[in-house]
Amino acid sequence: MNKLLTGLVLLAAALSAQAAPTAFAPRSDLYDVSWGSIGLGEGTIALSPLQGGCYRYESVTNPMAIVRWTYGSPKETSEFCVVDGRIVPKRFVYANDKRAKDGFTLDFDWAAHQVKTIKGGEVSMRELPDGTYDRFVIQLAVRQWVIQHAGQDKPPPLEVKVVDHRRIKAYRFVLSGKEKLQTPAGTFDTLLVERVDEKPGDSLRFWVSPDRGYIPVKVQQIDDGELKLQMLLKK
């Protein structure tokens, strides 16, 4: 009887682990992208495995023709590994076929605690604090944090550092509440995660859906109190 009970407990634990969402399951999601009130086209965010516990996280924009001619098709790629459950960035690339001057690359050297920035043919080195992410893979770090604290009404804030080609800045993300949200992909019960900025009127917001593995079904970038970038999940 004890063996049967033990077996049932282990089976229940295994099924629970299988059912639990993970931030690193391969996936590809399509979004409507707009800049302010102007529709820009579609964007795809995809996560795919590499070797040795590493991954590629990629955002590819497929803008409408007039936008593509004038602005281009921006693309962001983060390569990272997962070590002891932590996201460890390795390389970040931003590129735009119409605006080459805006492109840059970050190479992370955690052994030396340095990040190398390549932009416009110039190379610079900066000190790299522990727990620093690039500006794109931070989305996965936020999602992982939400999954880890699922079921908690007020989890502790997520304190992180984000690096781009100009600076390294500390940010705080908080769980702000729950909302029922309508998107082109349907209606979702969501959790709202907001970036708390020192500058009033600036923020980054993610509405994540527990029913969809805590992926963002809506994303907003707010600058000076104005909506700049918005992404809505498509079918």
Coordinates of C-alpha atoms in Angstrom, one line a residue:
M1 CA 0.0 0.0 0.0
N2 CA 2.8 2.4 0.9
K3 CA 4.5 1.6 -2.4
L4 CA 1.3 2.3 -4.3
L5 CA 0.8 5.6 -2.4
T6 CA 4.4 6.6 -3.1
G7 CA 3.9 5.8 -6.8
L8 CA 0.8 7.9 -7.0
V9 CA 2.5 10.8 -5.4
L10 CA 5.4 10.6 -7.8
L11 CA 3.0 10.3 -10.7
A12 CA 1.1 13.3 -9.6
A13 CA 4.3 15.3 -9.2
A14 CA 5.5 14.3 -12.7
L15 CA 2.1 15.3 -14.3
S16 CA 2.2 18.6 -12.4
A17 CA 5.7 19.3 -13.6
Q18 CA 4.7 18.4 -17.2
A19 CA 1.7 20.7 -17.0
A20 CA 3.7 23.6 -15.5
P21 CA 4.5 26.3 -18.1
T22 CA 8.1 27.0 -18.9
A23 CA 9.6 30.2 -20.3
F24 CA 11.9 28.2 -22.6
A25 CA 9.5 26.0 -24.6
P26 CA 10.0 26.6 -28.3
R27 CA 7.3 28.7 -29.8
S28 CA 6.4 31.3 -32.5
D29 CA 3.8 34.0 -32.1
L30 CA 2.4 36.6 -34.5
Y31 CA 1.5 40.1 -33.5
D32 CA -0.2 43.2 -35.0
V33 CA 2.3 46.1 -34.6
S34 CA 1.5 49.8 -34.4
W35 CA 3.4 53.0 -33.7
G36 CA 1.1 55.3 -31.9
S37 CA -2.2 55.2 -33.9
I38 CA -0.4 54.0 -37.1
G39 CA -0.5 50.4 -38.1
L40 CA 3.0 49.2 -39.1
G41 CA 2.2 45.6 -40.1
E42 CA 3.0 42.2 -38.5
G43 CA 5.8 41.0 -36.2
T44 CA 6.8 37.5 -35.2
I45 CA 8.5 36.6 -31.9
A46 CA 10.1 33.1 -31.9
L47 CA 12.1 31.1 -29.4
S48 CA 14.1 28.2 -30.7
P49 CA 16.6 25.8 -29.0
L50 CA 20.3 25.8 -29.8
Q51 CA 22.9 23.3 -28.4
G52 CA 24.0 22.9 -24.8
G53 CA 21.0 24.5 -23.1
C54 CA 21.2 27.6 -25.2
Y55 CA 18.5 29.4 -27.2
R56 CA 17.8 32.0 -29.9
Y57 CA 15.1 34.5 -29.2
E58 CA 14.2 36.5 -32.3
S59 CA 11.8 39.3 -33.3
V60 CA 11.2 39.9 -37.1
T61 CA 9.0 42.6 -38.4
N62 CA 7.1 42.3 -41.6
P63 CA 5.9 45.9 -42.2
M64 CA 3.5 47.2 -44.8
A65 CA 5.0 48.2 -48.1
I66 CA 5.1 52.0 -47.4
V67 CA 6.6 51.4 -44.0
R68 CA 9.2 49.0 -45.4
W69 CA 10.3 51.5 -48.0
T70 CA 10.6 54.4 -45.6
Y71 CA 11.6 52.8 -42.3
G72 CA 12.7 49.2 -43.1
S73 CA 12.3 45.9 -41.4
P74 CA 13.9 45.9 -38.0
K75 CA 15.1 42.6 -36.5
E76 CA 16.3 41.8 -33.0
T77 CA 18.1 38.6 -32.1
S78 CA 19.2 37.4 -28.6
E79 CA 21.2 34.3 -28.0
F80 CA 21.4 33.1 -24.4
C81 CA 21.9 30.1 -22.3
V82 CA 20.1 28.9 -19.2
V83 CA 22.4 28.1 -16.3
D84 CA 20.9 26.9 -13.0
G85 CA 17.6 28.3 -14.1
R86 CA 19.0 31.7 -14.9
I87 CA 19.0 33.4 -18.3
V88 CA 22.6 34.2 -19.2
P89 CA 22.8 36.5 -22.3
K90 CA 25.5 35.7 -24.9
R91 CA 24.9 37.9 -27.9
F92 CA 22.4 40.5 -29.1
V93 CA 22.0 41.9 -32.6
Y94 CA 19.8 44.7 -33.8
A95 CA 19.6 45.3 -37.5
N96 CA 17.4 47.3 -40.0
D97 CA 17.8 46.9 -43.7
K98 CA 16.9 50.6 -44.3
R99 CA 18.8 52.1 -41.3
A100 CA 22.1 50.4 -41.1
K101 CA 23.5 53.2 -38.9
D102 CA 21.0 52.2 -36.1
G103 CA 22.3 48.6 -36.0
F104 CA 24.5 47.4 -33.2
T105 CA 25.8 44.2 -31.6
L106 CA 26.4 43.3 -28.0
D107 CA 28.8 40.4 -27.1
F108 CA 28.7 39.3 -23.4
D109 CA 31.9 38.0 -21.8
W110 CA 30.8 36.9 -18.3
A111 CA 34.2 35.5 -17.4
A112 CA 35.7 38.9 -17.8
H113 CA 32.5 40.7 -16.7
Q114 CA 32.6 42.9 -19.8
V115 CA 30.2 43.6 -22.7
K116 CA 31.6 44.5 -26.1
T117 CA 29.5 46.9 -28.2
I118 CA 30.0 47.1 -32.0
K119 CA 28.2 50.0 -33.7
G120 CA 29.1 51.8 -36.9
G121 CA 32.4 50.1 -37.1
E122 CA 33.5 51.3 -33.6
V123 CA 34.1 48.9 -30.8
S124 CA 33.8 49.7 -27.1
M125 CA 34.1 47.7 -23.9
R126 CA 32.1 48.3 -20.7
E127 CA 32.0 46.7 -17.3
L128 CA 29.2 44.1 -17.1
P129 CA 27.3 43.8 -13.7
D130 CA 25.8 40.5 -12.7
G131 CA 22.2 40.0 -13.7
T132 CA 22.3 42.2 -16.8
Y133 CA 20.1 41.5 -19.8
D134 CA 19.9 42.9 -23.3
R135 CA 16.8 44.9 -24.1
F136 CA 15.0 42.1 -25.9
V137 CA 15.7 39.0 -23.8
I138 CA 14.4 41.0 -20.8
Q139 CA 10.9 40.0 -22.1
L140 CA 11.8 36.3 -21.4
A141 CA 13.2 37.2 -18.0
V142 CA 9.9 39.0 -17.1
R143 CA 7.9 36.0 -18.3
Q144 CA 10.1 33.6 -16.3
W145 CA 9.6 35.8 -13.2
V146 CA 5.8 35.8 -13.7
I147 CA 5.7 32.0 -14.1
Q148 CA 7.9 31.5 -10.9
H149 CA 5.4 33.6 -8.9
A150 CA 2.2 32.4 -10.4
G151 CA -0.6 32.4 -7.9
Q152 CA 0.9 35.2 -5.8
D153 CA -1.2 38.4 -5.7
K154 CA 1.8 40.6 -4.9
P155 CA 5.1 38.9 -5.7
P156 CA 8.4 40.8 -4.9
P157 CA 9.4 43.2 -7.7
L158 CA 11.8 42.0 -10.4
E159 CA 15.0 44.1 -10.1
V160 CA 17.1 43.9 -13.3
K161 CA 19.7 45.7 -15.3
V162 CA 19.4 46.2 -19.1
V163 CA 22.2 47.1 -21.5
D164 CA 22.0 48.7 -24.9
H165 CA 24.6 50.4 -27.1
R166 CA 24.5 53.6 -24.9
R167 CA 24.2 52.6 -21.3
I168 CA 23.4 50.1 -18.6
K169 CA 20.3 51.0 -16.6
A170 CA 18.5 49.4 -13.6
Y171 CA 14.8 48.7 -13.9
R172 CA 12.0 47.4 -11.7
F173 CA 9.0 45.3 -12.9
V174 CA 5.9 44.9 -10.8
L175 CA 2.7 42.9 -11.1
S176 CA -0.1 45.6 -11.3
G177 CA -3.2 43.5 -11.4
K178 CA -5.5 41.4 -13.5
E179 CA -7.5 42.4 -16.7
K180 CA -9.8 40.7 -19.2
L181 CA -8.3 41.7 -22.6
Q182 CA -9.6 41.5 -26.1
T183 CA -7.1 40.9 -28.9
P184 CA -7.3 39.8 -32.6
A185 CA -6.5 36.3 -31.2
G186 CA -9.4 36.3 -28.8
T187 CA -10.3 37.4 -25.3
F188 CA -7.9 36.5 -22.4
D189 CA -7.7 36.8 -18.7
T190 CA -4.4 38.5 -18.2
L191 CA -1.9 39.6 -15.6
L192 CA -0.5 43.1 -16.1
V193 CA 3.2 43.6 -15.6
E194 CA 4.6 47.1 -15.6
R195 CA 8.1 48.6 -15.7
V196 CA 8.4 51.2 -13.0
D197 CA 10.6 54.1 -14.3
E198 CA 12.2 56.9 -12.4
K199 CA 11.1 59.2 -15.2
P200 CA 7.3 59.9 -14.9
G201 CA 5.4 59.0 -18.0
D202 CA 7.8 56.3 -19.2
S203 CA 6.9 52.6 -18.9
L204 CA 6.8 49.2 -20.6
R205 CA 3.7 47.1 -20.1
F206 CA 3.1 43.4 -20.7
W207 CA -0.3 41.7 -20.5
V208 CA 0.5 38.0 -20.1
S209 CA -2.0 35.1 -20.4
P210 CA -1.8 32.2 -18.0
D211 CA -3.9 30.2 -20.5
R212 CA -1.3 30.7 -23.2
G213 CA 1.8 29.8 -21.1
Y214 CA 2.2 33.4 -19.8
I215 CA 3.2 34.8 -23.2
P216 CA 2.4 38.5 -23.8
V217 CA -0.8 39.0 -25.6
K218 CA -0.4 42.7 -25.5
V219 CA 2.7 44.9 -25.2
Q220 CA 2.9 48.7 -24.9
Q221 CA 5.8 51.1 -24.8
I222 CA 5.0 54.4 -23.2
D223 CA 7.3 57.5 -23.6
D224 CA 6.6 60.8 -22.0
G225 CA 3.1 59.7 -21.3
E226 CA 2.4 58.8 -25.0
L227 CA 1.8 55.4 -26.5
K228 CA 4.7 54.7 -28.9
L229 CA 4.7 51.0 -29.7
Q230 CA 1.9 48.5 -29.3
M231 CA 1.8 44.8 -30.1
L232 CA -1.4 42.7 -30.1
L233 CA -1.4 38.9 -30.4
K234 CA -3.0 37.6 -33.7
K235 CA -4.6 34.2 -34.3

